[in-house]
Short mmCIF file of C-alpha atoms and ligand atoms in Angstrom, two decimals:
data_model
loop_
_atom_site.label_atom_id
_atom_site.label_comp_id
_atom_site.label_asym_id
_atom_site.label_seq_id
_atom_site.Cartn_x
_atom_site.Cartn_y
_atom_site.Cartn_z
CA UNK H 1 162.17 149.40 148.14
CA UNK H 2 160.49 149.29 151.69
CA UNK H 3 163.11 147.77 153.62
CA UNK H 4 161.76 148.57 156.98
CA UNK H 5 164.85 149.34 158.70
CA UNK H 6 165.55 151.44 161.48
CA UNK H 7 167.01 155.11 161.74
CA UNK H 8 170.62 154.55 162.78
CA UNK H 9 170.71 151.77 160.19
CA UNK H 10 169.20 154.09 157.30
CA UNK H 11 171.90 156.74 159.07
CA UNK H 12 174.54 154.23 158.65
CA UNK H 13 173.78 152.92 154.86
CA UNK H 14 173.95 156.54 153.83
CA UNK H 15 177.35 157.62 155.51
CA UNK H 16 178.87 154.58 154.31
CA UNK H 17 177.15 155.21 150.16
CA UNK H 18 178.85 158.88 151.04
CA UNK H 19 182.26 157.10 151.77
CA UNK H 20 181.59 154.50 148.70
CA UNK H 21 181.36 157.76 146.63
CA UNK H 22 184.37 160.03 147.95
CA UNK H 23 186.24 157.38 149.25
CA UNK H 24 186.21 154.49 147.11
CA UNK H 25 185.69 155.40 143.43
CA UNK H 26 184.99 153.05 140.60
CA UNK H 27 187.88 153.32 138.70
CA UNK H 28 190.41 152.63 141.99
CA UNK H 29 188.18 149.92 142.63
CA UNK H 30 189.24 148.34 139.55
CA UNK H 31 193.03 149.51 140.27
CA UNK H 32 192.52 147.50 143.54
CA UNK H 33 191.64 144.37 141.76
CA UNK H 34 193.88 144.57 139.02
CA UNK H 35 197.19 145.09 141.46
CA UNK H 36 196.14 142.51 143.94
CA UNK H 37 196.41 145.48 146.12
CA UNK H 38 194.69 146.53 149.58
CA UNK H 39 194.35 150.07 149.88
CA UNK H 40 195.18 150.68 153.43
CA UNK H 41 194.84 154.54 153.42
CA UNK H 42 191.05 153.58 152.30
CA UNK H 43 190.60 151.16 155.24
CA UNK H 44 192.09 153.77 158.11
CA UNK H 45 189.23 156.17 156.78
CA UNK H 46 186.88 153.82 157.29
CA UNK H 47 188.06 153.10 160.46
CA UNK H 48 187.52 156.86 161.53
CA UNK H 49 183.64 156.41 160.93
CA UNK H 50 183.77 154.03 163.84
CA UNK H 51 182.80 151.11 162.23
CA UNK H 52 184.91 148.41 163.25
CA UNK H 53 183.79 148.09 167.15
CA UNK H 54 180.35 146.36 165.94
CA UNK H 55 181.40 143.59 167.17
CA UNK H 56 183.01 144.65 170.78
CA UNK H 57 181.31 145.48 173.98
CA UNK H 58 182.00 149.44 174.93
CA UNK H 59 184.04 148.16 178.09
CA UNK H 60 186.70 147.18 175.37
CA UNK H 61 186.61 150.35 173.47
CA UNK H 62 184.20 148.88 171.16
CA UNK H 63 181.06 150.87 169.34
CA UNK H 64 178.46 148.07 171.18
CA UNK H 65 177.76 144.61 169.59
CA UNK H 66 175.47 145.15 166.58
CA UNK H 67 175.35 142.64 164.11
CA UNK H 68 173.03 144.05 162.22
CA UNK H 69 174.81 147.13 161.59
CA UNK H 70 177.94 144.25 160.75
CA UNK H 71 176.21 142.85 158.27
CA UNK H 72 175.00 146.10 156.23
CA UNK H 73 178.73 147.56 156.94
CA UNK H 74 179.83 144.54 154.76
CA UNK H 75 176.69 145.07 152.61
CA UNK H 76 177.60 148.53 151.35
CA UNK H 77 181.13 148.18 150.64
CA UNK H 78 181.09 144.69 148.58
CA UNK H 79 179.04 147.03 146.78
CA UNK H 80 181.77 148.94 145.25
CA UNK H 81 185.40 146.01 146.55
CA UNK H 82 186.11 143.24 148.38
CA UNK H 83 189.85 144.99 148.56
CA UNK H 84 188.07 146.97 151.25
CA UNK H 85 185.16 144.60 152.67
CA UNK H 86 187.17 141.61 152.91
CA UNK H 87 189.94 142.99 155.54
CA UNK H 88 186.95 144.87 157.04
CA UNK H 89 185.77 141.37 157.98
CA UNK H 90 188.90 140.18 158.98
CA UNK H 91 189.07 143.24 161.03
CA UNK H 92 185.52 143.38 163.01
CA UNK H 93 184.56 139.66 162.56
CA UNK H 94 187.36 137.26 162.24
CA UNK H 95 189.40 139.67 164.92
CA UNK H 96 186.57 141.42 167.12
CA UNK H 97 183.91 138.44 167.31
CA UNK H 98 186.72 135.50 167.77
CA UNK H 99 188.25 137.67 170.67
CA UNK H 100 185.00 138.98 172.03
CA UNK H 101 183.96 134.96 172.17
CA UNK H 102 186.98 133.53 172.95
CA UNK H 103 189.48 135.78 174.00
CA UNK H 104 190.70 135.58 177.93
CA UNK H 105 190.35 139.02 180.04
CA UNK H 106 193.52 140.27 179.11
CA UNK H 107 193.94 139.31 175.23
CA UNK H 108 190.14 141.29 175.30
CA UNK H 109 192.06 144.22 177.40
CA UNK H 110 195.24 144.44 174.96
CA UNK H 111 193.42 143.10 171.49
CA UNK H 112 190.48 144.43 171.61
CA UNK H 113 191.04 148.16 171.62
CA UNK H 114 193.19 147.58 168.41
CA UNK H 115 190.79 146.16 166.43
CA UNK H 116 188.16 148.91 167.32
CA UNK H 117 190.90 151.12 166.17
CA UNK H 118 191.21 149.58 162.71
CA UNK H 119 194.64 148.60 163.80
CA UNK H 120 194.36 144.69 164.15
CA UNK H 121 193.55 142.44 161.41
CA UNK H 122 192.96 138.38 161.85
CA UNK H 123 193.89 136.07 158.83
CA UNK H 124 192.05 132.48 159.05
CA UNK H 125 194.66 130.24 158.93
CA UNK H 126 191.91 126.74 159.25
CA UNK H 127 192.34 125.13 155.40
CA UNK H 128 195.36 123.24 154.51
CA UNK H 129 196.71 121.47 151.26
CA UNK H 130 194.57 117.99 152.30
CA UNK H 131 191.84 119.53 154.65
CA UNK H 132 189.07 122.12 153.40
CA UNK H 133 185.46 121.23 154.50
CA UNK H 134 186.35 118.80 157.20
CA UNK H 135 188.34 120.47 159.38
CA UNK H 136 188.56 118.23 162.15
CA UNK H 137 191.01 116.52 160.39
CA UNK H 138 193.87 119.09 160.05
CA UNK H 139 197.38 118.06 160.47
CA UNK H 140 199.47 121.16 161.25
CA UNK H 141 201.22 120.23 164.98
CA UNK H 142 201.42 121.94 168.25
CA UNK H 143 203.67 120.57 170.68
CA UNK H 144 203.23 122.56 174.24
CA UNK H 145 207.09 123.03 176.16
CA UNK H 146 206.94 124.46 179.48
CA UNK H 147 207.59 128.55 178.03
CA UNK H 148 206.32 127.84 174.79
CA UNK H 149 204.34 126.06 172.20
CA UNK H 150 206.11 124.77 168.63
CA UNK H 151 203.80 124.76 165.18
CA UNK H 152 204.72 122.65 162.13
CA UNK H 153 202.75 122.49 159.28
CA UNK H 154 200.95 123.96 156.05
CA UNK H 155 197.98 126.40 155.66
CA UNK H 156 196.64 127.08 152.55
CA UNK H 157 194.14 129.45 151.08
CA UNK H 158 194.72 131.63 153.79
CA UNK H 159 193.64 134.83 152.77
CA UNK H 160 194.90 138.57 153.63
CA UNK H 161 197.86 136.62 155.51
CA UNK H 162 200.96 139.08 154.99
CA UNK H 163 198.17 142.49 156.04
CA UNK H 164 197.25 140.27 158.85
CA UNK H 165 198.93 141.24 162.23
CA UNK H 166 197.68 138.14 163.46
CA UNK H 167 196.95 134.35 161.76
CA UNK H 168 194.21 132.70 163.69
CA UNK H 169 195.66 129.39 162.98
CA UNK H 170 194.05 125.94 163.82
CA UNK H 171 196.44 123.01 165.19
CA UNK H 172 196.61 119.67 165.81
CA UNK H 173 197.76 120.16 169.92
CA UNK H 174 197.36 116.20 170.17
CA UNK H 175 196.67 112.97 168.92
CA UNK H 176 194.34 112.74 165.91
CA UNK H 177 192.33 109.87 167.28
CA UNK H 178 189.75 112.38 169.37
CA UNK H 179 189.17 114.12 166.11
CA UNK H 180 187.32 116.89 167.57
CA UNK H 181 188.92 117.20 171.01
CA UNK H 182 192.59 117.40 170.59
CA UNK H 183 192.48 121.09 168.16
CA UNK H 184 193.73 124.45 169.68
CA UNK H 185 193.44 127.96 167.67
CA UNK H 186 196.96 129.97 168.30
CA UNK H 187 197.40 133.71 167.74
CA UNK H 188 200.36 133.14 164.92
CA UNK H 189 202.06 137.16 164.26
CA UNK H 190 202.95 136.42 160.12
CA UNK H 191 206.22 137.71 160.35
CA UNK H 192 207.20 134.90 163.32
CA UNK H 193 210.67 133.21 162.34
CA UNK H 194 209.70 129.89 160.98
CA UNK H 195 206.60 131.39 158.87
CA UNK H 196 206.91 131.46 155.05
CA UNK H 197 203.91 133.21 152.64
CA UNK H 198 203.73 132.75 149.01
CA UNK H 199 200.47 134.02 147.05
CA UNK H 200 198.50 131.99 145.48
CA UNK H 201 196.72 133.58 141.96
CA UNK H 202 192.94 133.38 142.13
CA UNK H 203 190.08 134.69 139.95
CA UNK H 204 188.63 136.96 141.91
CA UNK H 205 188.44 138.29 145.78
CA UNK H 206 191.54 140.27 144.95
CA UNK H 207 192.97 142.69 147.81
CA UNK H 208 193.41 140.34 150.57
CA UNK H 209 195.13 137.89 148.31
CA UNK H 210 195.34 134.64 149.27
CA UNK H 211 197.68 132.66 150.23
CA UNK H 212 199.97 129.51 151.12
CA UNK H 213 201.37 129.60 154.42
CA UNK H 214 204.10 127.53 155.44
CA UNK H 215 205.04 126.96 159.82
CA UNK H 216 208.30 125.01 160.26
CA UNK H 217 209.10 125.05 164.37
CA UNK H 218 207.52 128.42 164.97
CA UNK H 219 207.25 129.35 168.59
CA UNK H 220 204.82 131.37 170.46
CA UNK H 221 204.47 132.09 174.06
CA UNK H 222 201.73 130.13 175.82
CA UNK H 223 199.50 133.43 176.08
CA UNK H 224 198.99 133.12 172.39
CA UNK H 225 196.36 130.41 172.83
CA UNK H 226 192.87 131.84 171.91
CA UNK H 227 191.55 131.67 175.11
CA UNK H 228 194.32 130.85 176.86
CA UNK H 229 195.93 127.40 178.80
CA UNK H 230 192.24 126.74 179.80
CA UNK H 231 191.22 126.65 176.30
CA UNK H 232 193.94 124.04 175.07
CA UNK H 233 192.09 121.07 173.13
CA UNK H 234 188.71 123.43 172.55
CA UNK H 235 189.02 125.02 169.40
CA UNK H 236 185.64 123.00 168.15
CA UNK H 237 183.74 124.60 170.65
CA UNK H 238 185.86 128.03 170.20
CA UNK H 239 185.09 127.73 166.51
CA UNK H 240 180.99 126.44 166.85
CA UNK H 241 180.12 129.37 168.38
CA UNK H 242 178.47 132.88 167.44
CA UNK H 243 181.71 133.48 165.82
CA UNK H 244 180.64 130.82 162.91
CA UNK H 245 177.14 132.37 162.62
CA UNK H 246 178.43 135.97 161.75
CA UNK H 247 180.79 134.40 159.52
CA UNK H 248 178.56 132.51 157.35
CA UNK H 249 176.16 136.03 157.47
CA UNK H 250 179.75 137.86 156.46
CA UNK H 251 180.04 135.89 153.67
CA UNK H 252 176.37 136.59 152.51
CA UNK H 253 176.37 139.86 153.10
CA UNK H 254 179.82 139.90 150.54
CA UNK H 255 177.28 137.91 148.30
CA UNK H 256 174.30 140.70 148.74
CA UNK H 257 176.71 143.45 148.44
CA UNK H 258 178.03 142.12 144.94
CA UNK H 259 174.74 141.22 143.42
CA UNK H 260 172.93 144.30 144.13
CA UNK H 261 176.16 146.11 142.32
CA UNK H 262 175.63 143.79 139.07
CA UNK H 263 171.64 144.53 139.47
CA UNK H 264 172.06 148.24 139.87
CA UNK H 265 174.54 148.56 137.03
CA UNK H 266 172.61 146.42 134.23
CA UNK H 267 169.79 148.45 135.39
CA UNK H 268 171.00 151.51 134.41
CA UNK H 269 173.05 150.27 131.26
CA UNK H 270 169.46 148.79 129.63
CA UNK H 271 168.24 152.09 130.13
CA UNK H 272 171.06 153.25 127.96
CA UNK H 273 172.06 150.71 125.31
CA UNK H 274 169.73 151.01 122.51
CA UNK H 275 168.87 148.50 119.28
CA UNK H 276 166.31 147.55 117.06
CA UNK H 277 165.25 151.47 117.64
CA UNK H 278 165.02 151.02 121.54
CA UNK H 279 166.48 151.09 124.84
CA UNK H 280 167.05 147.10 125.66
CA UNK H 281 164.74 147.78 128.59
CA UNK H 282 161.76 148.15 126.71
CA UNK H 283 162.42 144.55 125.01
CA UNK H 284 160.56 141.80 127.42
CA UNK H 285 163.28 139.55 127.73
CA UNK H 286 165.77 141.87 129.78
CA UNK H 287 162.60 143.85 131.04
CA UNK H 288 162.14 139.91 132.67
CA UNK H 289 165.54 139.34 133.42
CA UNK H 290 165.74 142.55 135.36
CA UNK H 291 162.44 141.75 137.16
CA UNK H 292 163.82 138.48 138.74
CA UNK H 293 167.02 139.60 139.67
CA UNK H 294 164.88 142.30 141.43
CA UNK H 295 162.57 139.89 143.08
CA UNK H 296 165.53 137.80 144.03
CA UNK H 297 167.78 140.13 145.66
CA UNK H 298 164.86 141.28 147.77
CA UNK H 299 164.29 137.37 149.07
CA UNK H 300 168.34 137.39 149.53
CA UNK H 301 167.90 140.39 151.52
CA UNK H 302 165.25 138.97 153.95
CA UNK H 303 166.77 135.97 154.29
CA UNK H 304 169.99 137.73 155.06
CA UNK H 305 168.76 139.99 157.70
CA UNK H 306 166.52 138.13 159.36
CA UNK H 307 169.68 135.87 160.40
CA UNK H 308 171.42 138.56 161.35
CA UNK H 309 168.29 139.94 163.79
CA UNK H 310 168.37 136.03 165.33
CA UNK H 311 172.24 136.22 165.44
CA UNK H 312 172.08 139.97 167.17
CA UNK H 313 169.56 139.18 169.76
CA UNK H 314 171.68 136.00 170.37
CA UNK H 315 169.06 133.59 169.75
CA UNK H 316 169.97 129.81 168.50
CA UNK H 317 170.29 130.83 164.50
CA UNK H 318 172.41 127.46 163.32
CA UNK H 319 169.71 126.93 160.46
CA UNK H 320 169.00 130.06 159.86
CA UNK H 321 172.61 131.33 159.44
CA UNK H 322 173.23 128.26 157.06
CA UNK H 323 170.12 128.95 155.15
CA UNK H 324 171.17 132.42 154.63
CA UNK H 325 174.47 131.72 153.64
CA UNK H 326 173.55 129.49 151.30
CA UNK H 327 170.77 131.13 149.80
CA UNK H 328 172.11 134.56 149.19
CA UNK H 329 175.45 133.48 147.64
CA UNK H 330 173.56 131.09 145.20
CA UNK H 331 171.05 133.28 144.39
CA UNK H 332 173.65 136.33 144.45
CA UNK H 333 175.35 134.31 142.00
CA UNK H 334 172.32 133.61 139.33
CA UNK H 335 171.87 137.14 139.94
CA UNK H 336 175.17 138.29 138.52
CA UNK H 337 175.57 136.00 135.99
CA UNK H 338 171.89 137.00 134.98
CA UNK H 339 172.99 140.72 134.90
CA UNK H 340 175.98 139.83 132.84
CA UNK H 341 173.92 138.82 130.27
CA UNK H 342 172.17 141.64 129.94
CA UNK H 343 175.25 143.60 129.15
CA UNK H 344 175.85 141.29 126.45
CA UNK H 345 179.76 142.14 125.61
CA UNK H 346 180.40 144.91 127.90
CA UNK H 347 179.41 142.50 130.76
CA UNK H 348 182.75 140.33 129.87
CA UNK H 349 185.41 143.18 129.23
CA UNK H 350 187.92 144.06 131.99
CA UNK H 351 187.12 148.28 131.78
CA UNK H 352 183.28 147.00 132.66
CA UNK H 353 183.06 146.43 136.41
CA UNK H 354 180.48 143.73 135.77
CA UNK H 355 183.63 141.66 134.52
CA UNK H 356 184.78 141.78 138.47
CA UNK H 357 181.48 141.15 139.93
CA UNK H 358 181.18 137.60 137.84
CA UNK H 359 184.62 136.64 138.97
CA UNK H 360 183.96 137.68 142.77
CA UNK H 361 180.62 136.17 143.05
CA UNK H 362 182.14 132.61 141.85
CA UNK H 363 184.06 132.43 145.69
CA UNK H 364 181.00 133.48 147.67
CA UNK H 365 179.74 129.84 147.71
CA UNK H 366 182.78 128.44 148.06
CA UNK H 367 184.06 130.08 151.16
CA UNK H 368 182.76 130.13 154.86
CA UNK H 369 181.41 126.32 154.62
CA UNK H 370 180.07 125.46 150.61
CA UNK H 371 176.79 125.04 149.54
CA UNK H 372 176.95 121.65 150.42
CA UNK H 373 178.26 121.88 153.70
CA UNK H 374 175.29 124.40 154.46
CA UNK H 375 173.16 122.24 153.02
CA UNK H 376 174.12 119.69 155.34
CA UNK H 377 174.02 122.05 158.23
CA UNK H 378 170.59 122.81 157.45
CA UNK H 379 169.16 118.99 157.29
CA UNK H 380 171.44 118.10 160.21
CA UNK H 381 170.14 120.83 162.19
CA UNK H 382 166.55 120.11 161.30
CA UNK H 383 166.77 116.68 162.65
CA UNK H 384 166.31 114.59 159.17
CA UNK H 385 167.70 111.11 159.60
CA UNK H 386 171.01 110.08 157.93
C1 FAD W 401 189.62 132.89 147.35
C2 FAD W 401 189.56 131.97 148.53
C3 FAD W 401 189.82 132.47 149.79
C4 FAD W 401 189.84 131.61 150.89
N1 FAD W 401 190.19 132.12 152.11
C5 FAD W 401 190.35 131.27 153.17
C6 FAD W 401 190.88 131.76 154.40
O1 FAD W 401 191.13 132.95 154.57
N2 FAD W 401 191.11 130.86 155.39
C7 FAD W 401 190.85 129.53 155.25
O2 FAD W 401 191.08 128.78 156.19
N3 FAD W 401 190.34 129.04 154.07
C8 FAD W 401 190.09 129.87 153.04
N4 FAD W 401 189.61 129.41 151.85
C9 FAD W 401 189.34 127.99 151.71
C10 FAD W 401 187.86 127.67 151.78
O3 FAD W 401 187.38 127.87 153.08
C11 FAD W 401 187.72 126.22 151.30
O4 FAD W 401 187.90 126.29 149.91
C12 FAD W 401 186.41 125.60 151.66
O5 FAD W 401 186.40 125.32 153.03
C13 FAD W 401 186.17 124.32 150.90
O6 FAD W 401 187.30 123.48 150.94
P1 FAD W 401 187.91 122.89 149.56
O7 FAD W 401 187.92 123.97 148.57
O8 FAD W 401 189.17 122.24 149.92
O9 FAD W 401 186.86 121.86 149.09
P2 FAD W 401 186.62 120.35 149.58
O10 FAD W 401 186.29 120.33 151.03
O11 FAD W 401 187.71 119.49 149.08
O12 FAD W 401 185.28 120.03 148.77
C14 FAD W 401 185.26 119.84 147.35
C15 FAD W 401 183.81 119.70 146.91
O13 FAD W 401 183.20 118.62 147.64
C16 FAD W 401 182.07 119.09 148.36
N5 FAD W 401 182.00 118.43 149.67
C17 FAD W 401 183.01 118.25 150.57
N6 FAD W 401 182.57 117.63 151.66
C18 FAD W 401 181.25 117.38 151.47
C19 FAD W 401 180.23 116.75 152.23
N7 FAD W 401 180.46 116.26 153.47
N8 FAD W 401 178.98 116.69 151.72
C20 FAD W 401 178.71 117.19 150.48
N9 FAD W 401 179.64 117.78 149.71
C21 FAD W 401 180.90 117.88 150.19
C22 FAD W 401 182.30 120.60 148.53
O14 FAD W 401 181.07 121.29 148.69
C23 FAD W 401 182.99 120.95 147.22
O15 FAD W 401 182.02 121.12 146.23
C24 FAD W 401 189.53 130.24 150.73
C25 FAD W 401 189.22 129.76 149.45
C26 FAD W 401 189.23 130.60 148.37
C27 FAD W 401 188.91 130.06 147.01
#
C-alpha cells in the first residue's frame, strides 16, 4: 500500500517491525496478557531506540516534538501488545505532552529528562466510581495548607497505576458550584502514605492493569501542582489542550495498530485453511470480507494521520482529532470482529492471538472520550445547534 510517508518515518516503522520481531515475540505477547503482566525489560529496550522524547523539545533532553512519529510508535507496537504500547503512552503522551504543556520551568527541567529516558511513567487518575464522561463533576478533594495540599477521594479505572511513578490525578481544589473553574491536576507518587490500589479484572488491555485507587488525607508539597501555584483552579484549560488531541489520536492509533494485526493474520490464515477442496480465500465471501477490512483500514489510516499532521503542525484539530478517534476505533472494531469471523473457531480460542485482538479492540471506543462523547465533540465543534 502507497502510504506516502516520509523517509525517517518509513526508517522508523521498520526499526520498530525489527524490535516487534526480536523483541516482542508472539507467544510472550500472549504470556503478557495472560499474567496481567508489563514486561519492563521489553519497555527499557524500547526506550534505548529513543523513542520516548517525541513528545519533548531537545532543550529538555527530548528527541524533538513529532507527533507523527507518536502516533506510528503506538501504531506498530499495538500491533503485536498493549502490555508494551499502553505504558509507552503513558510514558511519551500522558507524561511528556502533559509536562511539555503544562509543566512549570522546573518540573520540565527535573521531569522531563526522565521521561525521555523511559524512566517516568504518568497514570490518569481523572474517572471515579460516579464520574466517567463528565468530568467536571469529580468529587475527590484538595484542600491547600500553607506547606502542603491534602487529597481525599476515589479514582477508578485508573490504569497502569502501581508501574506509574506518578498519578496525574484530577481534584476538586474548591467548591463544586464553578463546575469547570474550581479543578486542579496534582502530581500524586502511588506509593504516597494515604494511597491504596486494588486491580480491577477487565477483558482485555491487559499489562497496565487497571485499577481502583483509593486517597484518604494524602499530602503533597505545593510543587506537585501541574503547573504549579499559578495553575491552581485550571485543570480544564490544562486538560483542553494539545494534550487531549494526542490522546484521542493515542487511542486510535491503539485502535489502527490492533486492527491491522487481526487483518494481517486472517489474511494469511485464509490463505492456509482449506475446505470444500480450497483455500477459504478463493471462496467470495471471505475473499469480500477481506476486501473491506482492507478498504477500511486504509480510510482508518487517513483519517488517523491526517489528525496527527494538523495536531503536529499545531493547527486547531478539535474535529478532526474527534473524528479520528472515533472513526478508527469503530471501524478498527468491525474490522476485528470481521477478521474473527473469518477464522471461524480458531478466531475464538485463547492459543489464537485473534482471541486477544477481539477482547482489546472492545476498550478502544470506550476510552479517551466514547463514541458518543466524540460524536458530540464533533457536532459541537461544527457549530450545529442544540
Ligand atoms: C480498561 C479501561 C481502562 C481505563 N483507563 C483509564 C485511565 O487510565 N484513567 C481514567 O481516568 N479512566 C480510565 N478509564 C475510564 C474511561 O475513561 C471511562 O470508562 C470513560 O471515560 C467513560 O466513562 P464511563 O465508562 O463511566 O461511562 P459513562 O460516562 O457512565 O457513560 C455510559 C454510556 O453513556 C454514554 N454517554 C455518557 N454521557 C453522554 C452524553 N453526554 N451524550 C451521549 N452519550 C453519553 C457513554 O458514551 C456510554 O455509552 C478506563 C476504562 C477502561 C474500561
Amino acid at each position: 500500500m502507497n502510504l506516502d510517508e516520509p523517509e525517517h518515518i518509513r526508517i522508523l516503522r521498520d526499526q520498530l517491525r525489527r524490535f516487534r520481531e526480536e523483541e516482542m515475540p508472539r507467544a510472550g505477547a500472549r504470556q503478557w496478557d495472560r499474567d496481567d503482566h508489563f514486561p519492563r525489560d521489553v519497555f527499557d529496550h524500547l526506550a534505548a531506540l529513543g523513542v520516548m522524547g517525541l513528545s519533548i523539545s531537545a532543550d529538555y533532553g527530548g528527541a524533538g516534538r513529532d507527533i507523527v512519529a507518536l502516533v506510528v510508535t503506538i501504531e506498530e507496537l499495538a500491533k503485536r501488545s498493549l502490555a508494551v504500547a499502553v505504558p509507552y503512552i503513558m510514558s511519551a503522551c500522558y507524561a511528556g505532552m502533559n509536562i511539555m504543556e503544562s509543566g512549570t520551568e522546573e518540573q520540565k527541567r527535573t521531569l522531563l529528562p526522565a521521561v525521555a529516558a523511559g524512566k517516568l511513567l504518568f497514570a490518569y487518575g481523572m474517572t471515579e466510581p460516579d464520574v466517567g464522561s463528565d468530568l467536571a463533576s469529580i468529587q475527590t478533594r484538595a484542600e491547600r495548607r500553607p506547606e502542603s495540599i491534602i487529597v481525599n477521594g476515589a479514582k477508578r479505572f485508573c490504569s497502569g497505576a502501581q508501574i506509574a511513578n506518578l498519578i496525574l490525578t484530577l481534584v476538586r481544589s474548591g467548591p463544586p458550584t464553578d463546575r469547570h473553574g474550581n479543578l486542579t491536576f496534582l502530581l500524586i507518587p502511588p506509593d504516597s502514605p494515604g494511597v491504596r490500589i486494588e486491580f480491577i479484572e477487565s477483558l482485555g488491555m491487559r499489562g497496565a492493569r487497571t485499577t481502583d485507587v483509593t486517597l484518604e488525607d494524602v499530602a503533597v508539597p505545593l510543587s506537585n501542582i501541574l503547573g504549579g501555584i499559578p495553575a491552581w483552579n485550571r485543570a480544564w484549560s490544562q486538560l483542553a489542550g494539545p494534550a487531549l488531541e494526542v490522546e484521542k489520536l493515542s487511542v486510535a492509533a491503539l485502535a489502527l495498530g490492533i486492527g491491522t494485526a487481526a487483518l494481517d493474520d486472517a489474511w494469511e490464515y485464509s490463505q492456509q485453511r482449506r475446505q470444500f477442496g480450497k483455500p477459504i480465500c478463493a471462496h467470495q465471501s471471505v475473499r469480500h470480507a477481506l476486501a473491506d477490512a482492507q478498504t477500511k483500514i486504509h480510510a482508518a489510516r487517513l483519517v488517523l494521520y491526517h489528525g496527527a499532521r494538523l495536531a503536529d503542525e499545531e493547527r486547531s484539530c478539535r474535529t478532526e482529532t474527534s473524528m479520528a478517534k472515533l472513526f478508527v476505533c469503530e471501524t478498527a472494531k468491525d474490522v476485528v470482529l470481521a477478521c474473527q469471523s473469518v477464522m471461524g473457531a480458531y478466531g475464538y480460542v485463547a492459543q489464537v492471538d485473534m482471541e486477544r485482538y477481539v477482547r482489546d479492540i472492545l476498550c478502544t471506543p470506550i476510552i479517551g472520550g466514547s463514541s458518543a462523547i466524540q460524536r458530540n465533540n464533533i457536532t459541537n465543534s461544527l457549530g450545529l445547534p442544540r
